DNA sequence: TCTATACTTGCACGATGACGCAAGTACGCA
DNA sequence: TGCGTACTTGCGTCATCGTGCAAGTATAGA
C-alpha cells in the first residue's frame, strides 16, 4: 500500500495546463495527477467505520490507544484494531507501542499535504475559469449550446 | 449520495483546536470535520478504474464523451458509463447531454475546494507542531518516551 | 420509417471487504 | 511463575462491488 505524501512534485511548480486532442492521448501522457490520485489512499477513507475512527482521532488531537478509540464506535475491538492498522498502512496514522499499549495518532501534516497536492495537481490541469471542464461552478461550458437536458436534476440524481 | 462542496464552514474561520479528555468525548462533539470526511466522496475515488477515468478527464481538460473516455480504459463501455454516472452522483463530474452524445467534465473547482476544506478542517483540530498527534513529520510525539518499537518499519508495514 | 450510433440498464458471477467470535501473542504486575 | 490486560490474528459468513454480456432506449441521418 502506498504511503501518503510520497509525491510532491505536483505543488506550485506544476507544468502549465495542456489540452490533449483526445482522452486517449491524455491518458498516455503521465502527469503528477496520475501518481497523486492513489486509490489506496481513498480506499482507506471510503469506509464509514474507518472514517469515524479517523474523525475521532482528529478531534481528540492526541495519540489514543486502540481501546480508547474503540469506545467511540459500536464495533468489536478486533475490528477497530484492524481498521487502525489499515489506516496506518495507508500512511494516514502513525502508531507507537509502549508496553502493552498501542497508541495511534493522525499524520495530519502528511495527510493535509497530500490532499492539497491533489487539489493543486487538478488545478494545474484545469485552472478555474479557463479549462472549460467545470460546468456548474465557473460556467466555462457552453451551456447555451446544450439542449438543456443535463442529467443533473434528472433521473440520475438522487 | 452527498454532493461535493456542500459544507464550507470549515474554512479559515474554523474554531480553534480543542483537546478532549477522551476519544469518546471527542466523538460526541460534532465538528466540521465530521461532515467533510464523507465516505461517499472517497468511495467514488477508491476504485482504480474510476480513478483512471477521472485522471483521464482531468488531463484532457475539456468535456469528453463516454466513448472517448472509454478509449483510455480496458473495460467494457457499459462499465465506463456506470463509473462516470457514479462519479457524477458523487459530485465529482458534471454531464451535459447533446443529442446522442453525453459529455462529462470534471467539477474541478468543487473537488479542489472539498479537498482543501478537509485539509483545513483537520489542521483546525491538529495544527502542525502543536497537537502532538503527528509523529513523523513534525516530531510532536515524545518519541524518546516510547520504547522505539513503533510498528512503522516493523511487521505491519509492507 | 428504417438503420446506425451512443449510451444505459438488467442480470449473473466472481472477487473483495467488513464483521464478530474465538484463540493467540505480548506485556505488566503481584 | 501465574494471572490479567491490551491488542492481534485466523476463520467463517454475509453484503457489497466491479465486471461483461445482452438487451433496451434515445437520437441523428438516410
Short mmCIF file of C-alpha atoms (C1' of nucleotides) in Angstrom, two decimals:
data_model
loop_
_atom_site.label_atom_id
_atom_site.label_comp_id
_atom_site.label_asym_id
_atom_site.label_seq_id
_atom_site.Cartn_x
_atom_site.Cartn_y
_atom_site.Cartn_z
CA UNK A 1 0.00 0.00 0.00
CA UNK A 2 1.33 3.37 -0.98
CA UNK A 3 2.27 5.78 1.75
CA UNK A 4 0.77 9.23 1.82
CA UNK A 5 2.90 12.14 0.74
CA UNK A 6 5.39 10.35 -1.45
CA UNK A 7 4.85 12.52 -4.46
CA UNK A 8 5.36 16.21 -4.00
CA UNK A 9 6.35 17.33 -7.46
CA UNK A 10 2.84 18.49 -8.23
CA UNK A 11 2.94 21.50 -5.97
CA UNK A 12 3.20 25.09 -7.07
CA UNK A 13 5.81 24.34 -9.72
CA UNK A 14 3.44 22.13 -11.72
CA UNK A 15 3.64 22.26 -15.50
CA UNK A 16 1.19 24.57 -17.25
CA UNK A 17 -2.19 23.28 -18.35
CA UNK A 18 -2.15 21.49 -21.68
CA UNK A 19 -5.03 20.44 -23.89
CA UNK A 20 -4.82 17.00 -25.46
CA UNK A 21 -6.54 16.03 -28.68
CA UNK A 22 -8.39 13.18 -27.02
CA UNK A 23 -8.71 11.44 -23.66
CA UNK A 24 -6.68 8.60 -25.17
CA UNK A 25 -3.76 10.94 -25.81
CA UNK A 26 -4.21 12.49 -22.39
CA UNK A 27 -4.15 9.09 -20.71
CA UNK A 28 -0.92 8.17 -22.50
CA UNK A 29 0.89 11.15 -21.03
CA UNK A 30 1.97 10.62 -17.42
CA UNK A 31 1.37 13.65 -15.24
CA UNK A 32 1.69 14.20 -11.46
CA UNK A 33 -2.04 13.72 -11.06
CA UNK A 34 -1.66 10.04 -12.01
CA UNK A 35 0.53 9.27 -9.04
CA UNK A 36 -1.30 11.56 -6.65
CA UNK A 37 -4.75 10.09 -7.29
CA UNK A 38 -3.89 6.94 -5.38
CA UNK A 39 -6.89 4.63 -4.95
CA UNK A 40 -5.28 3.10 -1.86
CA UNK A 41 -5.41 6.41 -0.01
CA UNK A 42 -9.09 6.81 -0.82
CA UNK A 43 -9.81 3.18 -0.08
CA UNK A 44 -8.68 3.83 3.44
CA UNK A 45 -11.18 6.66 3.73
CA UNK A 46 -14.18 5.12 2.00
CA UNK A 47 -15.44 3.00 4.88
CA UNK A 48 -17.80 4.73 7.34
CA UNK A 49 -16.35 2.98 10.37
CA UNK A 50 -12.79 3.87 9.42
CA UNK A 51 -13.76 7.48 8.78
CA UNK A 52 -15.49 7.59 12.15
CA UNK A 53 -12.33 6.34 13.85
CA UNK A 54 -10.21 8.84 11.96
CA UNK A 55 -12.52 11.75 12.77
CA UNK A 56 -12.43 10.66 16.37
CA UNK A 57 -8.63 10.74 16.40
CA UNK A 58 -8.51 14.05 14.55
CA UNK A 59 -10.90 15.68 17.00
CA UNK A 60 -9.16 14.24 20.02
CA UNK A 61 -5.93 15.82 18.78
CA UNK A 62 -3.68 13.50 20.76
CA UNK A 63 -2.41 9.93 20.44
CA UNK A 64 -5.05 7.45 21.60
CA UNK A 65 -4.95 3.75 22.41
CA UNK A 66 -6.91 1.14 20.48
CA UNK A 67 -9.26 0.62 23.39
CA UNK A 68 -9.93 4.34 23.75
CA UNK A 69 -10.72 4.81 20.08
CA UNK A 70 -12.90 1.73 20.16
CA UNK A 71 -15.20 3.41 22.67
CA UNK A 72 -16.48 5.85 20.08
CA UNK A 73 -17.59 3.07 17.75
CA UNK A 74 -20.13 0.31 18.04
CA UNK A 75 -17.98 -2.46 16.62
CA UNK A 76 -15.87 -5.24 18.03
CA UNK A 77 -12.42 -4.28 19.28
CA UNK A 78 -10.84 -6.60 16.75
CA UNK A 79 -12.50 -4.59 14.03
CA UNK A 80 -11.15 -1.37 15.49
CA UNK A 81 -7.67 -2.85 15.62
CA UNK A 82 -7.87 -3.94 12.00
CA UNK A 83 -9.16 -0.57 10.81
CA UNK A 84 -6.47 1.38 12.65
CA UNK A 85 -3.80 -0.91 11.18
CA UNK A 86 -5.32 -0.34 7.75
CA UNK A 87 -5.17 3.44 8.20
CA UNK A 88 -1.57 3.15 9.32
CA UNK A 89 -0.61 1.10 6.26
CA UNK A 90 -2.19 3.80 4.11
CA UNK A 91 0.07 6.36 5.77
CA UNK A 92 -2.77 8.20 7.46
CA UNK A 93 -1.99 7.18 11.02
CA UNK A 94 1.20 6.53 12.94
CA UNK A 95 1.48 4.13 15.86
CA UNK A 96 3.71 3.85 18.87
CA UNK A 97 3.79 0.77 21.04
CA UNK A 98 4.60 1.39 24.69
CA UNK A 99 4.40 -1.78 26.68
CA UNK A 100 1.01 -3.32 26.11
CA UNK A 101 -0.49 -0.08 24.89
CA UNK A 102 -0.52 0.86 21.22
CA UNK A 103 -1.34 4.49 20.59
CA UNK A 104 -2.39 5.77 17.19
CA UNK A 105 -2.10 9.37 16.04
CA UNK A 106 -3.06 11.17 12.85
CA UNK A 107 -0.26 12.09 10.48
CA UNK A 108 -2.12 15.30 9.89
CA UNK A 109 0.66 17.21 8.17
CA UNK A 110 1.21 14.45 5.65
CA UNK A 111 -2.49 13.85 5.09
CA UNK A 112 -3.25 17.53 4.60
CA UNK A 113 -0.30 17.95 2.27
CA UNK A 114 -1.47 15.00 0.18
CA UNK A 115 -4.98 16.39 -0.14
CA UNK A 116 -3.67 19.81 -1.12
CA UNK A 117 -1.20 18.28 -3.58
CA UNK A 118 -4.09 16.54 -5.32
CA UNK A 119 -6.05 19.79 -5.48
CA UNK A 120 -3.00 21.59 -6.87
CA UNK A 121 -2.42 18.88 -9.47
CA UNK A 122 -6.03 19.01 -10.63
CA UNK A 123 -5.93 22.77 -10.92
CA UNK A 124 -2.64 22.64 -12.79
CA UNK A 125 -4.51 20.70 -15.47
CA UNK A 126 -7.82 22.54 -15.19
CA UNK A 127 -7.21 26.09 -13.93
CA UNK A 128 -10.55 27.54 -12.74
CA UNK A 129 -12.29 29.55 -15.41
CA UNK A 130 -10.03 28.55 -18.25
CA UNK A 131 -10.36 24.83 -18.89
CA UNK A 132 -13.97 24.53 -19.91
CA UNK A 133 -14.27 21.41 -17.84
CA UNK A 134 -16.01 22.88 -14.84
CA UNK A 135 -19.62 23.49 -15.67
CA UNK A 136 -21.55 24.37 -12.57
CA UNK A 137 -19.10 26.49 -10.66
CA UNK A 138 -17.35 28.68 -13.19
CA UNK A 139 -19.69 28.37 -16.14
CA UNK A 140 -16.98 27.53 -18.67
CA UNK A 141 -19.14 25.06 -20.55
CA UNK A 142 -21.24 26.43 -23.40
CA UNK A 143 -24.48 25.59 -21.65
CA UNK A 144 -26.49 27.56 -24.19
CA UNK A 145 -25.28 25.15 -26.87
CA UNK A 146 -26.56 22.18 -24.95
CA UNK A 147 -30.17 21.15 -25.21
CA UNK A 148 -30.60 21.79 -21.52
CA UNK A 149 -31.08 18.10 -20.91
CA UNK A 150 -28.36 17.73 -18.32
CA UNK A 151 -28.65 14.59 -16.28
CA UNK A 152 -28.02 16.77 -13.27
CA UNK A 153 -31.52 17.26 -11.94
CA UNK A 154 -32.89 14.36 -13.97
CA UNK A 155 -33.48 10.75 -13.20
CA UNK A 156 -29.93 10.01 -12.17
CA UNK A 157 -29.56 12.48 -9.39
CA UNK A 158 -30.94 11.26 -6.10
CA UNK B 1 -25.11 10.31 -2.24
CA UNK B 2 -23.75 13.52 -0.86
CA UNK B 3 -22.63 16.16 -3.26
CA UNK B 4 -19.15 17.58 -3.08
CA UNK B 5 -18.72 21.03 -1.61
CA UNK B 6 -21.83 21.26 0.47
CA UNK B 7 -20.06 22.13 3.67
CA UNK B 8 -17.86 25.16 3.63
CA UNK B 9 -17.94 26.30 7.21
CA UNK B 10 -14.64 24.64 7.96
CA UNK B 11 -12.52 27.07 6.01
CA UNK B 12 -10.26 29.68 7.51
CA UNK B 13 -12.77 30.67 10.16
CA UNK B 14 -12.68 27.26 11.81
CA UNK B 15 -12.92 27.07 15.59
CA UNK B 16 -9.64 26.85 17.49
CA UNK B 17 -8.14 23.48 18.30
CA UNK B 18 -9.56 21.88 21.41
CA UNK B 19 -8.30 18.93 23.38
CA UNK B 20 -10.88 16.43 24.59
CA UNK B 21 -10.46 14.20 27.62
CA UNK B 22 -11.01 11.07 25.58
CA UNK B 23 -11.87 9.95 22.07
CA UNK B 24 -15.35 9.18 23.34
CA UNK B 25 -15.87 12.80 24.36
CA UNK B 26 -14.33 13.93 21.09
CA UNK B 27 -16.66 11.72 19.09
CA UNK B 28 -19.69 13.10 20.91
CA UNK B 29 -18.88 16.67 19.84
CA UNK B 30 -19.87 17.38 16.23
CA UNK B 31 -17.25 19.38 14.35
CA UNK B 32 -16.96 20.39 10.67
CA UNK B 33 -14.57 17.51 10.06
CA UNK B 34 -17.41 15.02 10.64
CA UNK B 35 -19.42 16.31 7.69
CA UNK B 36 -16.42 16.93 5.49
CA UNK B 37 -14.98 13.43 5.82
CA UNK B 38 -17.71 11.97 3.64
CA UNK B 39 -17.12 8.28 2.85
CA UNK B 40 -19.19 8.62 -0.31
CA UNK B 41 -16.74 11.09 -1.81
CA UNK B 42 -13.84 8.76 -1.14
CA UNK B 43 -15.79 5.72 -2.28
CA UNK B 44 -16.02 7.35 -5.66
CA UNK B 45 -12.25 7.64 -5.76
CA UNK B 46 -11.24 4.28 -4.33
CA UNK B 47 -11.65 2.19 -7.46
CA UNK B 48 -8.65 2.06 -9.82
CA UNK B 49 -10.79 2.15 -12.96
CA UNK B 50 -12.78 5.13 -11.75
CA UNK B 51 -9.61 6.97 -10.79
CA UNK B 52 -8.16 6.23 -14.20
CA UNK B 53 -11.23 7.69 -15.89
CA UNK B 54 -11.11 10.74 -13.66
CA UNK B 55 -7.39 11.31 -14.25
CA UNK B 56 -8.05 10.97 -17.96
CA UNK B 57 -10.74 13.66 -17.82
CA UNK B 58 -8.61 15.92 -15.63
CA UNK B 59 -5.65 15.68 -18.00
CA UNK B 60 -7.78 16.17 -21.07
CA UNK B 61 -9.06 19.40 -19.54
CA UNK B 62 -12.21 19.51 -21.65
CA UNK B 63 -15.61 17.80 -21.67
CA UNK B 64 -15.37 14.31 -23.18
CA UNK B 65 -17.95 11.82 -24.37
CA UNK B 66 -18.43 8.41 -22.79
CA UNK B 67 -16.96 6.71 -25.83
CA UNK B 68 -13.90 8.93 -25.83
CA UNK B 69 -13.17 8.36 -22.17
CA UNK B 70 -13.71 4.66 -22.65
CA UNK B 71 -10.80 4.52 -25.06
CA UNK B 72 -8.30 5.13 -22.30
CA UNK B 73 -9.52 2.15 -20.32
CA UNK B 74 -9.58 -1.56 -20.97
CA UNK B 75 -13.10 -2.20 -19.77
CA UNK B 76 -16.50 -2.59 -21.38
CA UNK B 77 -18.25 0.62 -22.37
CA UNK B 78 -21.12 -0.22 -20.05
CA UNK B 79 -18.65 -0.22 -17.19
CA UNK B 80 -17.34 3.18 -18.26
CA UNK B 81 -20.87 4.52 -18.41
CA UNK B 82 -21.62 3.24 -14.95
CA UNK B 83 -18.41 4.63 -13.46
CA UNK B 84 -18.94 8.07 -14.97
CA UNK B 85 -22.51 8.13 -13.64
CA UNK B 86 -21.17 7.14 -10.23
CA UNK B 87 -18.64 9.98 -10.28
CA UNK B 88 -21.38 12.39 -11.27
CA UNK B 89 -23.62 11.27 -8.41
CA UNK B 90 -20.71 11.88 -6.07
CA UNK B 91 -20.49 15.45 -7.35
CA UNK B 92 -17.09 14.97 -8.96
CA UNK B 93 -18.22 15.15 -12.57
CA UNK B 94 -20.90 17.08 -14.41
CA UNK B 95 -22.61 15.86 -17.56
CA UNK B 96 -24.30 17.51 -20.50
CA UNK B 97 -26.40 15.58 -22.98
CA UNK B 98 -26.39 16.96 -26.50
CA UNK B 99 -28.30 14.75 -28.86
CA UNK B 100 -26.94 11.27 -28.59
CA UNK B 101 -23.68 12.42 -27.06
CA UNK B 102 -23.20 12.71 -23.32
CA UNK B 103 -20.13 14.66 -22.32
CA UNK B 104 -18.63 14.51 -18.87
CA UNK B 105 -16.41 17.15 -17.34
CA UNK B 106 -14.61 17.46 -14.02
CA UNK B 107 -16.09 19.80 -11.46
CA UNK B 108 -12.56 20.73 -10.60
CA UNK B 109 -13.31 23.86 -8.60
CA UNK B 110 -15.71 22.00 -6.34
CA UNK B 111 -13.48 18.96 -5.99
CA UNK B 112 -10.40 21.01 -5.16
CA UNK B 113 -12.34 23.11 -2.68
CA UNK B 114 -13.62 19.99 -0.96
CA UNK B 115 -10.14 18.53 -0.64
CA UNK B 116 -8.76 21.78 0.74
CA UNK B 117 -11.70 22.12 3.12
CA UNK B 118 -10.89 18.71 4.55
CA UNK B 119 -7.25 19.65 4.97
CA UNK B 120 -8.26 22.89 6.66
CA UNK B 121 -10.65 21.10 9.00
CA UNK B 122 -8.02 18.57 10.01
CA UNK B 123 -5.49 21.30 10.69
CA UNK B 124 -8.03 23.28 12.67
CA UNK B 125 -8.14 20.32 15.05
CA UNK B 126 -4.47 19.36 14.82
CA UNK B 127 -2.38 22.45 13.97
CA UNK B 128 1.05 21.31 12.81
CA UNK B 129 3.60 21.32 15.58
CA UNK B 130 1.15 21.80 18.41
CA UNK B 131 -1.19 18.86 18.62
CA UNK B 132 1.15 16.05 19.47
CA UNK B 133 -0.65 13.81 17.05
CA UNK B 134 1.74 13.99 14.13
CA UNK B 135 4.74 11.87 14.84
CA UNK B 136 6.88 11.51 11.80
CA UNK B 137 6.65 14.90 10.20
CA UNK B 138 6.77 17.44 12.97
CA UNK B 139 8.09 15.34 15.80
CA UNK B 140 5.45 16.35 18.32
CA UNK B 141 5.22 12.90 19.86
CA UNK B 142 7.54 12.16 22.77
CA UNK B 143 9.39 9.52 20.80
CA UNK B 144 12.07 9.31 23.48
CA UNK B 145 9.43 8.10 25.92
CA UNK B 146 8.40 5.31 23.62
CA UNK B 147 10.29 2.07 23.62
CA UNK B 148 11.16 2.63 19.99
CA UNK B 149 9.08 -0.32 18.99
CA UNK B 150 6.89 1.52 16.54
CA UNK B 151 5.05 -0.73 14.20
CA UNK B 152 6.14 1.64 11.46
CA UNK B 153 9.04 -0.26 9.96
CA UNK B 154 8.00 -3.48 11.65
CA UNK B 155 5.94 -6.42 10.55
CA UNK B 156 2.88 -4.42 9.64
CA UNK B 157 4.47 -2.16 7.11
CA UNK B 158 4.74 -3.64 3.64
"C1'" DT C 1 -39.85 4.79 -41.43
"C1'" DC C 2 -35.65 2.36 -41.16
"C1'" DT C 3 -30.97 1.91 -39.71
"C1'" DA C 4 -26.83 3.10 -37.36
"C1'" DT C 5 -24.81 5.24 -33.45
"C1'" DA C 6 -24.26 6.46 -28.49
"C1'" DC C 7 -25.28 5.34 -24.30
"C1'" DT C 8 -27.88 2.95 -20.35
"C1'" DT C 9 -29.86 -0.84 -17.78
"C1'" DG C 10 -30.85 -5.74 -16.21
"C1'" DC C 11 -28.74 -9.74 -14.84
"C1'" DA C 12 -25.48 -13.13 -13.28
"C1'" DC C 13 -20.99 -14.12 -11.46
"C1'" DG C 14 -16.72 -13.82 -9.11
"C1'" DA C 15 -13.81 -11.04 -6.03
"C1'" DT C 16 -13.29 -8.20 -2.25
"C1'" DG C 17 -14.25 -6.40 2.16
"C1'" DA C 18 -16.41 -5.67 6.76
"C1'" DC C 19 -17.76 -8.06 10.62
"C1'" DG C 20 -17.93 -10.97 15.08
"C1'" DC C 21 -16.25 -14.75 17.58
"C1'" DA C 22 -12.64 -17.28 19.40
"C1'" DA C 23 -7.99 -18.12 20.05
"C1'" DG C 24 -3.41 -16.40 20.20
"C1'" DT C 25 0.51 -13.17 21.46
"C1'" DA C 26 2.82 -9.63 24.18
"C1'" DC C 27 3.46 -7.32 28.24
"C1'" DG C 28 2.92 -5.58 33.23
"C1'" DC C 29 2.37 -6.76 37.83
"C1'" DA C 30 1.83 -9.45 42.07
"C1'" DT D 1 5.61 -18.12 37.57
"C1'" DG D 2 0.88 -17.18 37.09
"C1'" DC D 3 -2.74 -14.05 36.03
"C1'" DG D 4 -4.98 -10.14 33.97
"C1'" DT D 5 -4.91 -6.63 30.42
"C1'" DA D 6 -4.30 -4.88 25.67
"C1'" DC D 7 -4.16 -5.93 21.35
"C1'" DT D 8 -3.76 -9.00 17.08
"C1'" DT D 9 -4.84 -12.82 14.06
"C1'" DG D 10 -7.44 -16.86 11.99
"C1'" DC D 11 -11.69 -18.17 10.29
"C1'" DG D 12 -16.33 -18.33 8.55
"C1'" DT D 13 -20.27 -15.55 6.97
"C1'" DC D 14 -22.71 -12.14 4.73
"C1'" DA D 15 -23.09 -7.99 1.93
"C1'" DT D 16 -21.29 -5.06 -1.48
"C1'" DC D 17 -18.91 -4.03 -5.63
"C1'" DG D 18 -16.78 -4.39 -10.24
"C1'" DT D 19 -17.34 -6.61 -14.42
"C1'" DG D 20 -19.07 -8.38 -19.09
"C1'" DC D 21 -22.80 -9.75 -21.88
"C1'" DA D 22 -27.08 -8.91 -23.82
"C1'" DA D 23 -30.98 -6.22 -24.41
"C1'" DG D 24 -33.08 -1.79 -24.17
"C1'" DT D 25 -33.71 3.41 -25.01
"C1'" DA D 26 -32.80 7.72 -27.36
"C1'" DT D 27 -31.32 10.29 -31.17
"C1'" DA D 28 -29.37 11.53 -35.92
"C1'" DG D 29 -29.45 10.82 -40.58
"C1'" DA D 30 -30.78 8.47 -44.94
#
